[in-house]
Structure formats: C-alpha cells, structure tokens
XYZ file of C-alpha atoms in Angstrom:
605
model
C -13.523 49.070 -28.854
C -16.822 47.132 -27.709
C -19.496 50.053 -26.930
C -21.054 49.936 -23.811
C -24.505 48.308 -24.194
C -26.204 50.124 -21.502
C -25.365 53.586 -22.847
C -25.946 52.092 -26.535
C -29.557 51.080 -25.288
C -30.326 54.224 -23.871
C -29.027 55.958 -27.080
C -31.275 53.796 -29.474
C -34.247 54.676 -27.862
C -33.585 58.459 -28.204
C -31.671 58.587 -31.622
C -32.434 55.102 -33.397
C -28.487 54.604 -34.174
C -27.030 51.394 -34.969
C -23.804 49.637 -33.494
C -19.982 49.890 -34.980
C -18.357 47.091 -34.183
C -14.433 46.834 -35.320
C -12.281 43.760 -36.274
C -8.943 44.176 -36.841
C -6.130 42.051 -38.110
C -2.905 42.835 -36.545
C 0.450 42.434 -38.770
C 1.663 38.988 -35.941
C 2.142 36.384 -38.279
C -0.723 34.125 -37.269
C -2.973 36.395 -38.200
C -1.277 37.133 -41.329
C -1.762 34.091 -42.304
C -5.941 34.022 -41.596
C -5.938 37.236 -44.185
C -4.232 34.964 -46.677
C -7.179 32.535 -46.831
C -9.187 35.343 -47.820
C -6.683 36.511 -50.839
C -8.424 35.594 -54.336
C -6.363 35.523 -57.611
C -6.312 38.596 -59.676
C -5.569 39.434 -63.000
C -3.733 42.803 -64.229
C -2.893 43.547 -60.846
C -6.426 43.343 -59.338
C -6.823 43.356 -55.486
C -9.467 40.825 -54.712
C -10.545 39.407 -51.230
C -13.115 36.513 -50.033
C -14.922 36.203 -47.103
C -17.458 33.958 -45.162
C -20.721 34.951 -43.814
C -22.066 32.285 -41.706
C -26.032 32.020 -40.392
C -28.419 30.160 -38.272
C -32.096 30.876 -37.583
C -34.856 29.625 -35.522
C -32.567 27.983 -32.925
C -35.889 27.715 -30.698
C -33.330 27.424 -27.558
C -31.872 24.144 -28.717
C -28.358 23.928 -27.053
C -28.110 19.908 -27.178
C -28.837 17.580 -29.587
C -31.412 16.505 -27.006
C -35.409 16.620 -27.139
C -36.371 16.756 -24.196
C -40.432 15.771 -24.664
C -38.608 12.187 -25.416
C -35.852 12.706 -22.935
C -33.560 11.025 -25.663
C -31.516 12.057 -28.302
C -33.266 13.875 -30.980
C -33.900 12.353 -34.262
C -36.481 12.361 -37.103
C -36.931 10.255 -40.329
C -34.157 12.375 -41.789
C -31.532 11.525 -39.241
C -31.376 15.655 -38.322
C -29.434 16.932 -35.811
C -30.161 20.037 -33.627
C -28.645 22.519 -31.513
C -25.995 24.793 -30.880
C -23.192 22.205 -29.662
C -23.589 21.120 -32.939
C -23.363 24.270 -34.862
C -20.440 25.290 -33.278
C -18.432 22.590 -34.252
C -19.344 23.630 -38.266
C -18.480 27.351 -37.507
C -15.100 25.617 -36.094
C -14.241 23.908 -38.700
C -15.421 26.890 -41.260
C -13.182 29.605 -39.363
C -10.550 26.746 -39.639
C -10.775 27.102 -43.199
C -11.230 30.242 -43.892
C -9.416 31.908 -41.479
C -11.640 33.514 -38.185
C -10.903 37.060 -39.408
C -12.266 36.284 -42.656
C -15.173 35.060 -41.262
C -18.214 36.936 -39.625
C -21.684 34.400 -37.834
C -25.082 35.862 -38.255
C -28.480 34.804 -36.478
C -32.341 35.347 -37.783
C -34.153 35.143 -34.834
C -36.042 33.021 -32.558
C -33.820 32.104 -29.900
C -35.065 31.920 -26.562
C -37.971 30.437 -26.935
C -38.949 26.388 -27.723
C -37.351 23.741 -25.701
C -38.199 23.149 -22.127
C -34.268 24.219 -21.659
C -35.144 27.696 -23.153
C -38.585 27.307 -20.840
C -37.031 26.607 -17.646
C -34.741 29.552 -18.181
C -37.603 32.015 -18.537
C -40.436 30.368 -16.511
C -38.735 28.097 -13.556
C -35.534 30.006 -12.931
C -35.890 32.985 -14.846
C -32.611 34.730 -15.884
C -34.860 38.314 -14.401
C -34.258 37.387 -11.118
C -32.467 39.324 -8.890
C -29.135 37.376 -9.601
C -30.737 34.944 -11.687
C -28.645 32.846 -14.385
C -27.517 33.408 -18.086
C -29.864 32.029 -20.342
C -28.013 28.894 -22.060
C -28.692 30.620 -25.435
C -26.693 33.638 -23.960
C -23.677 31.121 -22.659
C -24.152 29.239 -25.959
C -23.719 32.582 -28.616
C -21.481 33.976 -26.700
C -18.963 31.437 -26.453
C -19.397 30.579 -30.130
C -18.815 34.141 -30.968
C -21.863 35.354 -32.857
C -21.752 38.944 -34.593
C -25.018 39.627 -34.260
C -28.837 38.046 -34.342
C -32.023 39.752 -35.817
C -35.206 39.684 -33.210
C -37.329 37.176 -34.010
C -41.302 37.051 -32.952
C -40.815 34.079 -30.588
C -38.349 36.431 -28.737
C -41.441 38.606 -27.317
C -42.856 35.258 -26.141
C -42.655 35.814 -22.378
C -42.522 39.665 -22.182
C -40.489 42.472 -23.210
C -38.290 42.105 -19.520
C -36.797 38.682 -19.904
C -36.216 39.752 -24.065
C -34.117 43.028 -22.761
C -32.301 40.698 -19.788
C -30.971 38.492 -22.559
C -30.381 41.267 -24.710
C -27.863 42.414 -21.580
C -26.547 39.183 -21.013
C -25.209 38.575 -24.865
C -22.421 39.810 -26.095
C -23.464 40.565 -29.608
C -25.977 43.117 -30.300
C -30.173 42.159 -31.067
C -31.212 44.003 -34.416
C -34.859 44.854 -35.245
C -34.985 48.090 -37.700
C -38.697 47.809 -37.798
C -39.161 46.869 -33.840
C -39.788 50.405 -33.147
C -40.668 52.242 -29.761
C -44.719 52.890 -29.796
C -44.218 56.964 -28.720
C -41.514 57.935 -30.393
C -41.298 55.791 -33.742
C -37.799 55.029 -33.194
C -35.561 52.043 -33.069
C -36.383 49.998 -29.550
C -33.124 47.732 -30.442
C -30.301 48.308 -32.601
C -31.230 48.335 -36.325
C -27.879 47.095 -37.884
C -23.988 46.888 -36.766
C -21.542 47.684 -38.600
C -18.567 45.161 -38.489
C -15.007 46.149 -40.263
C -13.103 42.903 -42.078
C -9.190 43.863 -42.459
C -7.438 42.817 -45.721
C -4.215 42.902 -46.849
C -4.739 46.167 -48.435
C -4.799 48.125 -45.978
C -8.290 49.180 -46.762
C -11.061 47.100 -44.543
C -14.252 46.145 -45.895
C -16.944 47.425 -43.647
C -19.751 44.789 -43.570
C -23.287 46.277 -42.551
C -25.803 43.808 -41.285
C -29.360 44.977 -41.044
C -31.728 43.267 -38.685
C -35.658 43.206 -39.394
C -38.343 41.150 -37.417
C -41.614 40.005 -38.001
C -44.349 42.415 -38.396
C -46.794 39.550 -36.742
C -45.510 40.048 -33.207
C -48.299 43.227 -33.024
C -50.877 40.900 -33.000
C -49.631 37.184 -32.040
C -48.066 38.880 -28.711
C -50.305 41.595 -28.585
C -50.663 41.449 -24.894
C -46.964 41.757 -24.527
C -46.173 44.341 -26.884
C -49.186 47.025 -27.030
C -48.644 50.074 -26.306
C -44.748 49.675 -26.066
C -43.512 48.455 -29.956
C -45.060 48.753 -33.395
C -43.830 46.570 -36.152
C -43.609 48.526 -39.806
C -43.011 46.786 -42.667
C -39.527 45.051 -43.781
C -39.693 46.722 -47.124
C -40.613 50.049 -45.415
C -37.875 49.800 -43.080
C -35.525 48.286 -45.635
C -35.710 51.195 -47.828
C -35.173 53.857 -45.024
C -31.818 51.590 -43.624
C -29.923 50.035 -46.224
C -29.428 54.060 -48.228
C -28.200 55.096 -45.122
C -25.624 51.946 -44.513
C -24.565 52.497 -48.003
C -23.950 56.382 -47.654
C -21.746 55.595 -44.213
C -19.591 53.562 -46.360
C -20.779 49.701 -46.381
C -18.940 48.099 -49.363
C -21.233 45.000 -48.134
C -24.892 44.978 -47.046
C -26.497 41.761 -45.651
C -29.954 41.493 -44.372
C -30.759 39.581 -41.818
C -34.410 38.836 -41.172
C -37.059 37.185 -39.515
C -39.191 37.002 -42.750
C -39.640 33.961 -45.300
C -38.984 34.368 -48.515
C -42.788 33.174 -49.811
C -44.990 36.657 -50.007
C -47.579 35.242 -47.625
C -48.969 36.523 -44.545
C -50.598 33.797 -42.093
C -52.778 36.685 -40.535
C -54.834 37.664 -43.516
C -55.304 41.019 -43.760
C -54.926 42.026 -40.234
C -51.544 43.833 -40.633
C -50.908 45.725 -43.745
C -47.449 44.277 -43.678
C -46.575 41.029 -45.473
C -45.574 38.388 -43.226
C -42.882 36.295 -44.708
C -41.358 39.448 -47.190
C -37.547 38.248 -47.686
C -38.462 38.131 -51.102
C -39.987 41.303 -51.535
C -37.604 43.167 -49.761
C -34.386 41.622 -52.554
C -36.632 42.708 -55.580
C -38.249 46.148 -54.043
C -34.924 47.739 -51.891
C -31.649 48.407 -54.023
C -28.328 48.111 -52.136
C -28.821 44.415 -50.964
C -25.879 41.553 -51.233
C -28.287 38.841 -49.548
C -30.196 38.202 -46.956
C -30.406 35.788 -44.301
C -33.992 34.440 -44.013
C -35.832 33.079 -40.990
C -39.368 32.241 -39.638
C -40.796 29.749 -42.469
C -38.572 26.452 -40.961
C -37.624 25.424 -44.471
C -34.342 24.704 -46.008
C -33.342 26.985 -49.207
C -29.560 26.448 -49.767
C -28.980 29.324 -52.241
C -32.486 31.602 -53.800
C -31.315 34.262 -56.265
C -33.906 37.141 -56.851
C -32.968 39.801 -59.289
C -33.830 43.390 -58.172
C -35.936 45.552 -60.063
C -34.439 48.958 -59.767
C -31.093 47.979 -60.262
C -31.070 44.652 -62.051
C -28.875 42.935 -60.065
C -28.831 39.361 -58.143
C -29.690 39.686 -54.201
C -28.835 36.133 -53.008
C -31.391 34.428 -50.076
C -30.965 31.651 -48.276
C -32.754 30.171 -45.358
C -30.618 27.302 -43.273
C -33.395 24.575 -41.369
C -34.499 24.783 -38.297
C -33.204 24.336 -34.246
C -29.390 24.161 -36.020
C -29.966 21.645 -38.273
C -28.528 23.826 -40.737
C -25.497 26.523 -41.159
C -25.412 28.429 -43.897
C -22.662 30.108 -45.348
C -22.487 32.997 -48.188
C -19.149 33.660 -50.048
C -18.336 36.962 -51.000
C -15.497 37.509 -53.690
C -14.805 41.396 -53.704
C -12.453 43.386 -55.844
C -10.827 46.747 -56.009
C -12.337 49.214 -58.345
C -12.721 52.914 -58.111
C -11.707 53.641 -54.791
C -13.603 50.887 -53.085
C -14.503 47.725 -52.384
C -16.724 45.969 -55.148
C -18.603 43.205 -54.601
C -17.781 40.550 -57.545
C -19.791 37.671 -56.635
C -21.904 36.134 -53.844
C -22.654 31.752 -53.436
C -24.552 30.559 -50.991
C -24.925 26.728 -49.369
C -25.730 24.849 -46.422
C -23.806 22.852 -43.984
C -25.338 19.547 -41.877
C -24.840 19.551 -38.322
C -25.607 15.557 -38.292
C -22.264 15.619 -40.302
C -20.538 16.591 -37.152
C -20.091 15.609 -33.403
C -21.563 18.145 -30.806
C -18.411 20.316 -29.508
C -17.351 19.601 -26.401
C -16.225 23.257 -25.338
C -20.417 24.085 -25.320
C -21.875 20.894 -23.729
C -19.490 21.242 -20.851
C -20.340 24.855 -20.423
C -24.004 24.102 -20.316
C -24.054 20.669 -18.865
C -25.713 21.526 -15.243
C -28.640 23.794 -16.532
C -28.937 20.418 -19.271
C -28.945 18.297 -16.077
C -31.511 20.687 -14.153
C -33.740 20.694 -16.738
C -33.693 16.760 -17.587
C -34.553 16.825 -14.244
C -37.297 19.154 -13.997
C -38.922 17.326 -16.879
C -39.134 13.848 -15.472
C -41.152 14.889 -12.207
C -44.036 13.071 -12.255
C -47.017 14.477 -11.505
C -49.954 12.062 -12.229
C -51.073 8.999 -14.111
C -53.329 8.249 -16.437
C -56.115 5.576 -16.991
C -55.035 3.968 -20.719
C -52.168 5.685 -22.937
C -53.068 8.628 -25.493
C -51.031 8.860 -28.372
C -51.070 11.459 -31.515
C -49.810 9.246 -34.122
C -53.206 9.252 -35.781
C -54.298 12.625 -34.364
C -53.941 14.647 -37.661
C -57.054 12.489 -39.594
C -58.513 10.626 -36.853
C -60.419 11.838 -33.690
C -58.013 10.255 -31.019
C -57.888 10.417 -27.264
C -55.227 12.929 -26.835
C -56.595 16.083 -28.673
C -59.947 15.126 -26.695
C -57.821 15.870 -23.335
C -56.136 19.068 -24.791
C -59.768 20.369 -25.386
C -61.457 18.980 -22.280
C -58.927 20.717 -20.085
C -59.599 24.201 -22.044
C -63.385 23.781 -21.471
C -63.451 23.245 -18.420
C -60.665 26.119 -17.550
C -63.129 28.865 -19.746
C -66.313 27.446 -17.987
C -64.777 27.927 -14.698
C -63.636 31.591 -15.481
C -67.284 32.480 -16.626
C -69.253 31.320 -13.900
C -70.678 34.387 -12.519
C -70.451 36.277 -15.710
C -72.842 37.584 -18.158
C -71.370 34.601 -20.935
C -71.895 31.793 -17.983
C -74.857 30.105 -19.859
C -73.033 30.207 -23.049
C -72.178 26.062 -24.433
C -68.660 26.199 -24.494
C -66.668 24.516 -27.261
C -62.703 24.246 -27.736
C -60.381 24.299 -30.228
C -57.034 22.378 -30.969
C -54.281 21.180 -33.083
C -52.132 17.944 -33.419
C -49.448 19.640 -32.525
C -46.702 17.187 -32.273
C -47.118 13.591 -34.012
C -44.762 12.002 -31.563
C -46.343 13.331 -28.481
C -48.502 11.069 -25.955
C -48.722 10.165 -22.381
C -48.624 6.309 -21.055
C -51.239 4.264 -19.488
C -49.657 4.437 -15.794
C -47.041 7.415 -14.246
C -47.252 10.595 -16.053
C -44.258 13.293 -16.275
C -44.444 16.923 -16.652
C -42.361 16.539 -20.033
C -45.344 13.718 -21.287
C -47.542 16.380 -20.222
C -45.584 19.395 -21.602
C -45.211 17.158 -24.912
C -48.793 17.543 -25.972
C -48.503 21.158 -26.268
C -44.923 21.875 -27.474
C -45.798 25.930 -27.774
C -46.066 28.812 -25.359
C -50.115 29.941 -26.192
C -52.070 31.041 -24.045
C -56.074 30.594 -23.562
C -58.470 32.806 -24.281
C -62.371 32.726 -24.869
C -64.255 34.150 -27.789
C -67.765 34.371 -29.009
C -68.744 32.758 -32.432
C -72.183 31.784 -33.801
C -73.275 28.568 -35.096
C -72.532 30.173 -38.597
C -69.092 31.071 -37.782
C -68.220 27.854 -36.366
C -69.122 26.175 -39.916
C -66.794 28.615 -41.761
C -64.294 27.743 -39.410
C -64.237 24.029 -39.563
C -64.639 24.656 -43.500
C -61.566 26.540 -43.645
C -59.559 24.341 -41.217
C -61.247 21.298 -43.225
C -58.620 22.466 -46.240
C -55.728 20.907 -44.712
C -56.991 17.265 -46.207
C -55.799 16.149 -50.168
C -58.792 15.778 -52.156
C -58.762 11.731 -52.397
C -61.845 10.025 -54.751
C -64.467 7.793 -53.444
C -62.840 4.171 -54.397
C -59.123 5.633 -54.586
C -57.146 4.217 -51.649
C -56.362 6.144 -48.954
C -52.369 6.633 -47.477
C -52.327 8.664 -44.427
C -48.883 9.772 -45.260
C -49.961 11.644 -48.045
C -53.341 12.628 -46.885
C -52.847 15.562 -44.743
C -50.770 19.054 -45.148
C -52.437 19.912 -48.692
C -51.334 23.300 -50.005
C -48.696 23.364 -47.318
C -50.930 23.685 -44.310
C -48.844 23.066 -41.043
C -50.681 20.344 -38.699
C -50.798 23.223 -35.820
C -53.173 25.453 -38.471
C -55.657 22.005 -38.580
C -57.981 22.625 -35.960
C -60.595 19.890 -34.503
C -63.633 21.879 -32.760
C -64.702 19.768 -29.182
C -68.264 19.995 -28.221
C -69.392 19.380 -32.099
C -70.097 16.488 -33.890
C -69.409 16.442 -37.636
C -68.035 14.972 -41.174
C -65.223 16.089 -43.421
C -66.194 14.363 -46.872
C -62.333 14.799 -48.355
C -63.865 13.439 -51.931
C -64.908 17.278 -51.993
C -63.486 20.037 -53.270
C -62.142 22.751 -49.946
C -64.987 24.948 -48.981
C -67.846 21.719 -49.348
C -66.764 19.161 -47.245
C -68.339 19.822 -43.560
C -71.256 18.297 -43.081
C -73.920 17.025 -40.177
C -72.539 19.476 -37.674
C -74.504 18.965 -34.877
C -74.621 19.958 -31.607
C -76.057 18.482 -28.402
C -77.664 15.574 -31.005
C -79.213 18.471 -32.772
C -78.336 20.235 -36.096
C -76.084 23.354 -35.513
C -78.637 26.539 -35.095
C -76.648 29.102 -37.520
C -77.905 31.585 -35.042
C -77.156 30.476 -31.901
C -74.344 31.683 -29.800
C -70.973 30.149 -28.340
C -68.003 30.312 -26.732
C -64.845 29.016 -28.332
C -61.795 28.039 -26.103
C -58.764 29.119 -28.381
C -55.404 29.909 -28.359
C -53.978 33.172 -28.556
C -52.162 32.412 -31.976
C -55.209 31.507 -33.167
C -57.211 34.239 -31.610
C -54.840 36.977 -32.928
C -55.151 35.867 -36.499
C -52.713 33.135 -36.857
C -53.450 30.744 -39.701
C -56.016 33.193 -40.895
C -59.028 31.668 -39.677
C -62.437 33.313 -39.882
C -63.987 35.589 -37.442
C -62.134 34.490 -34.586
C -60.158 37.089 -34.597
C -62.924 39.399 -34.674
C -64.758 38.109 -32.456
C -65.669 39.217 -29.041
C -63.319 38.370 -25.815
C -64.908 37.532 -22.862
C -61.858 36.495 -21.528
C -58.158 35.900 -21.607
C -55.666 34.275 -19.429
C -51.377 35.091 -18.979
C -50.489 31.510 -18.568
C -49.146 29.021 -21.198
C -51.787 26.210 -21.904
C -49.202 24.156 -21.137
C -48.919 24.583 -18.053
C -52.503 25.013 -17.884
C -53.069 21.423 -18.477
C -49.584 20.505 -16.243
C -51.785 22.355 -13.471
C -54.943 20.318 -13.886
C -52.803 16.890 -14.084
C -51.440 18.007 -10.797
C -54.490 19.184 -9.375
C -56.782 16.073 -10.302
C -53.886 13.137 -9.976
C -55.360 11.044 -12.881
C -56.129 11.672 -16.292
C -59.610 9.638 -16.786
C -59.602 8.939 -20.431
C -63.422 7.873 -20.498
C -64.344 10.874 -19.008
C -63.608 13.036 -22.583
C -62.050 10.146 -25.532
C -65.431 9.857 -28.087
C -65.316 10.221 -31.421
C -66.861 13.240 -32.598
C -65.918 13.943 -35.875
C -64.473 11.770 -38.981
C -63.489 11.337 -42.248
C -65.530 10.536 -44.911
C -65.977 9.867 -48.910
C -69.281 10.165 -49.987
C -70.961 9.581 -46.652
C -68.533 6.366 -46.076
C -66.048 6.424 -42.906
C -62.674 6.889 -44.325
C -60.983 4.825 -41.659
C-alpha cells in the first residue's frame, strides 16, 4: 500500500524512519511472464533470479532535448542528447526487456534546478503558490515511474519551501540519510525505501536503497539551510544505515548518492566531510552491492572498488549528465541458506542520442515547454556590438567585462552610505558557458540569462592587495604549462589538472599577466591597480558569488573574509534587471583588456 507522505513526513522528522514500498507480482499470466525474464539458469537445482536497477543523476531540470539559452535543439561536439523525454524512452525499452517487475529506476540528485524550464517553475510561476503548478520534473518522474531519487545540493537552490513542495508533488520518495534536522539530529527526508521484487519463489527480494547528499550544501546554500539542516558525512551516515537495512532483511543494498567517486572536496577544509566520497564510502562501509554516483558530471560505465573489511567488490557507476546517460546494474542472485544471495553485479550505460524523445512525456509537458520558450525570447534591450565567450576562457573578451561591470556597480550602489563606501571595488567572474553571448542589436532575456547559466547570488567581501595576488595565483592554475617558442592550441590550453572553466576566475578592476611558461604558483605578475603597482596592504572589496564566497573551488581567503554584504537574488537576474533598467548594453563603457597571457613577458595571443 503507498504510505501517506504527509504522515510519513511528519514521522521522519520525529523518528528518522525510512519508507517500505511493496511490489508485487500477481499469478495473471502477463505478469507471469515479466518474472520469467528475470529467471537465470541453475545448476543442481539452484534458484537464481536477475534483475535491473536503472539510474540517472544530475537531470538539472532537463525535460526536452531542448537548450533553451540557444532556443534550439541541444547538441555538443559529441552529438549528446539530454532530458527526460529521452530517458524514458531507454527505461521503456529496458522494462520491455526485462520485464517492469524485474526492474526498479533510481535518481542521484539534482533535479530541479538548471534549465530556465526548471527556473520558471521555481522563480516565474512557482509551484508554492497557492494553487500553483507541478514542477515538470514532478510530471516528468512521475509518469516515468521513478522508485526513488537521492537529494542532491542543487535541490536547496531556491529554499527549503519549493524543495518540500516538490517533495509533495512526486510520487516517489526524496532520500538524504545525512540531510538531517539542525535540533534534533534526525532524518529531515526519508533516508532509504525499501522496495520488495517478487520471484517465482515465492520468496521476494527486498531491495534497500539508501539516499545520501552532499555534505557541501552547509556552506554553498548556507543562507538557505542554517539553522534548519546539517549535512554529516556519507561514510558516517553510511555506516549507521546500511547495518540497519541489512538487519531488517535487505538481501540487496544500493546506494544512491550525491557524491563522486574521486576523494576530493572543492571546499578545502571547510567541512570535515569529503565532498565527492562514493569511493570511500564502497571501501570503508561493509554491506554495499553498488552505488549510484552523482555530482562530478562525468561518465563511469562500471568502477569496481573492493571493500576493506569484507573483501568484496562494491560496483560504482556514474551515468553523464542532464540524461545523457542511463545506467543500468544487473544483479544475478541465488538461493543459499535461507536467503537471497547476491551472485554477481555488471554495470553499463545506455545513450539517450540512441533513441527518439517519447512522445507520452513531451505531450504531457508541452505547454509549460511552450511558456517557457516564450518567457525566454522577451526582449528586453539591445546592445551596442555583439559579446561572445568563445575566447573568454584565455582571452580578456567583452562579455566577462559586462558580467563584472554589472556586479560593481550593484556592490557600489549597496555601500553607499556605509562604513566600506570608499572601499575600490573589484569583481570577480568565470567563463561560464563557451557558447554564451549576446548580439550586436535586440537582446533577449535567454541571451541575457545565457551568460550566467547558474543560480549564485552576489555578495561583497573584503580582501587585501595580498589576498587578491594569492587569489589570481591560485585561479592562474587552470592554464597547461606551454614553453616559450612551443606553439600554442587553445583547445588544449585551458582545464589543466581538471579545473572546470567556472573555478577560472578573471578579477575586474586589476590589470595583470599570467606568464603560462611558469610553473602554478609563479605566473601573476604586474598586478596593478589604478596604473599603480598593487599595495599588498591596501584594502578592497571583491564582488563574488556565493559559490565562490562559501568556499567553492577552494579559493583563498575569500571565504574568510569579511561580508559587508549579501544579496537573495540570482546574478542572473541581477544583470536581466540592469539590461531592463538601462535599455542598452554600451560595450565601450566596460570591454578593455586588462589582463593577458604571456610567455616570458611576450603576449600569448
């Protein structure tokens, strides 16, 4: 019987219990013939059964294979497809194979948050209205028939209210073992369900699927969760849950968590928790089939990582991005001792460009689609010449220029008056999207909204001259050492070590040289300020984002620094608000080049 959420919620924030959920297989012959596809062949009279696990992760509310910054069809140099139209036809043909009672589908987090369709739905129209829509991700899951999804941190992205209004409006439950209530310790959501596969046998196999979010949310959404959630450790929780699932009888246990696999942490040493702990959490926590990994946007078909207590293989994998990916894990269980055994678990990963979008969920969702398409293409200025990012991530190009003019002049506004008003004011940002830019002429609110693809918010901080240097030093790593006289490909010039483009930040207000025939932590040099060479000691106020403010990308002292002030609203729409306000974007008013490549004092481009 489904269990009333409302009571369930209540109950979880009082007793931290988890969900049952039942499936059952009747003896009707249709269905008899679904538990046949999950018979394996056994010898000396063996019972064995096989069963799917499917799993997506980081959605980022793509429903469509539609990007709507381009307002076309999505596509990149790999020929990728995205959304959940897409997915669903994979988990279609899957359950057609398999058999849907053999068959269970799995989420790691980061749903509602990402596309302008998953903004409009929490910003424009927002499903916490009184009678205010489903959110399309809600429609979406719902009618694909997910099990369950683990939390992920993007899903505290516009408050706690509009995460527990989706949380109502699906029909599968949100699990976060370690999203726990700040006053009482225990579970705010439910930590795992518990889902019962019939066999043949008459003996189910009851499947327990643990949920476990990022311990990051405590400081990248700080203002949203302080005071109300704390975020332990996945190992910590791991170890508490997955005894317990195993002592109530799981002959299964599948992790599912918001958590790469890579042992890093993004926040330095902010947290005590690791950020991206998958990994750790297979080796360190006995009991563990495989886990479901989410957060790091990379594609690992199949990662085995042999526990060290027990010895045994815990299987990872991680499918790509926005639904690019679905992966499935194969479980082959036999009979032995009384219970269900688990012989052997594969892994792989399924290509939703293999596959046309199913019909069933693009008619569903194909007014909020239109709405939003809509909303997008309002314009709302124009602009002088066109800025475009192409070259943003090694040259010093119009459009980051704009990005950081906007910010200054937002934080100099909100200090006049204070005791910080006479402080030089500087901004930081990223190329965040290659493909963004706005046309010479008529500008749109999704041109606009390209530029600036995530949901940050501004704040203000107070560095010194000193820190500043550190800073650019440390964002200055993101370039591959390339010799003086060796010739240059952008291609392969940027991302060294892995560094994302959005944890490259140019500093506006500064003047200075990245010489990338240096080794990382020597390059920056003649940083000057106001035509003068940076004072170590002087003071300054950096416009910055609340990622970066809170520690993301582990830059120095920022996040230690002092706030003088912070601000609720997305950047965004920050800069949608000052396109509006002003009517034209005046590109000689902020484009100069202020910083550059070099090789031994000699312009790289």
């Amino acid at each position: 019987m489904p269990l009333n959420r409302r009571n369930f919620l209540g109950r979880t924030a009082a007793t931290g219990a988890g969900v049952a959920l039942v499936g059952a297989v009747g003896a009707g012959s249709a269905e008899a013939q679904e538990v046949d596809a999950g018979l394996m062949g056994g010898g000396r009279g063996k019972r064995r059964y096989s069963f799917t696990v499917m799993g997506t992760t980081d959605l980022h509310g793509n429903v469509f294979n539609w990007d709507y910054f381009t307002d076309a069809e999505f596509d990149d140099k790999a020929h990728n497809d995205v959304g959940l139209a897409k997915i669903s036809t994979l988990v279609n043909q899957v359950r057609a194979e398999k058999g849907r009672r053999n068959t269970l589908l799995i989420d790691a987090g980061d749903t509602i948050q990402g596309t302008q369709l998953s903004y409009y739905y929490a910003k424009v129209d927002p499903i916490t209205k009184v009678r205010g829509p489903v959110h399309p991700m809600a429609q979406a899951m719902n009618a694909i028939g997910y099990d369950a999804a683990a939390l992920g941190n993007h899903e505290f992205n516009y408050g706690i209210p509009v995460l527990r209004k989706f949380e109502e409006q699906c029909d599968f439950p949100l699990l976060g073992a370690n999203a726990l209530d700040a006053k009482s310790l225990r579970p705010a959501f439910a930590p795992y369900v518990m889902k019962r596969v019939c066999t043949p046998f008459g003996r189910d196999v009851k499947v327990a699927v643990l949920g476990l979010t990022n311990p990051g949310i405590a400081i990248w959404d700080k203002a949203n969760v302080q005071g109300k959630m704390v975020f332990p450790g996945l190992e910590e929780q791991a170890a508490k849950w997955v005894p317990r699932l195993r002592s109530m009888g799981a002959d299964v246990v599948i992790v599912s968590a918001h958590s790469g696999s890579s042992g890093t942490s993004s926040y330095g040493d902010q947290l005590p928790y690791i950020e991206n702990a998958a990994a750790l959490v297979a080796e360190q926590v006995p009991g563990i089939d495989a886990i479901l990994v989410g957060h790091a946007h990379t594609e690992i078909p199949e990662y085995r990582v042999v526990n060290k207590k027990t010895g045994k293989q815990v299987v990872l994998s991680e499918p790509l991005k926005w639904g690019q990916r679905l992966t499935l894990f194969d479980f082959g269980l036999v009979w032995e001792r009384g219970r269900w055994q688990v012989e052997s678990v594969g892994a792989k990963v399924l290509n939703s460009n293999a596959v046309p979008e199913d019909k069933k969920i693009t008619r569903l969702l194909r007014d909020e689609h239109e709405k939003v398409v809509a909303y997008v293409n309002q314009v709302i200025g124009t602009s002088t010449a066109a800025m475009s990012a192409a070259e943003a991530a090694y040259k010093d190009t119009p459009v980051i220029d704009f990005i950081n003019h906007v910010q200054k002049e937002t934080v100099k506004a909100a200090l006049a008056g204070t005791a910080y008003a006479s402080l030089p004011v500087l901004s930081q940002a990223s190329c965040f999207s290659r493909t963004a830019g706005v046309p010479a002429g008529k500008v749109s609110i999704r041109q606009v909204a390209g530029l600036y693809p995530f949901e940050n918010t501004l704040e203000a901080r107070v560095l010194t001259g000193a820190q500043l240097r550190e800073y650019l030093e440390f964002s200055a790593r993101y370039y591959v050492r390339t010799p003086a006289g060796v010739p240059v490909d952008p291609a392969k010039l940027t991302n060294a070590e892995g560094v994302p483009d959005y944890n490259y930040d140019v500093v506006s207000g500064l003047s200075y040289e990245i010489d990338i025939a240096k080794a990382p932590g020597a390059r920056v040099a003649k940083v000057m300020f106001d035509g003068k060479p940076l004072d170590d000691a002087a003071e300054f106020v950096l416009a910055v984002n609340n990622y970066r403010a809170s520690g993301g990308g582990n830059f120095p002292h920022v996040a230690r620094a002092k706030q003088v002030w912070a601000n609720s609203e997305e950047i965004r729409n920050t800069i949608i608000s000052w396109v509006k306000a002003q009517g034209t974007i005046d590109v000689a008013k902020f484009g100069s080049v202020d910083w550059k490549l070099t090789r031994d004092g000699a312009p790289v481009f």
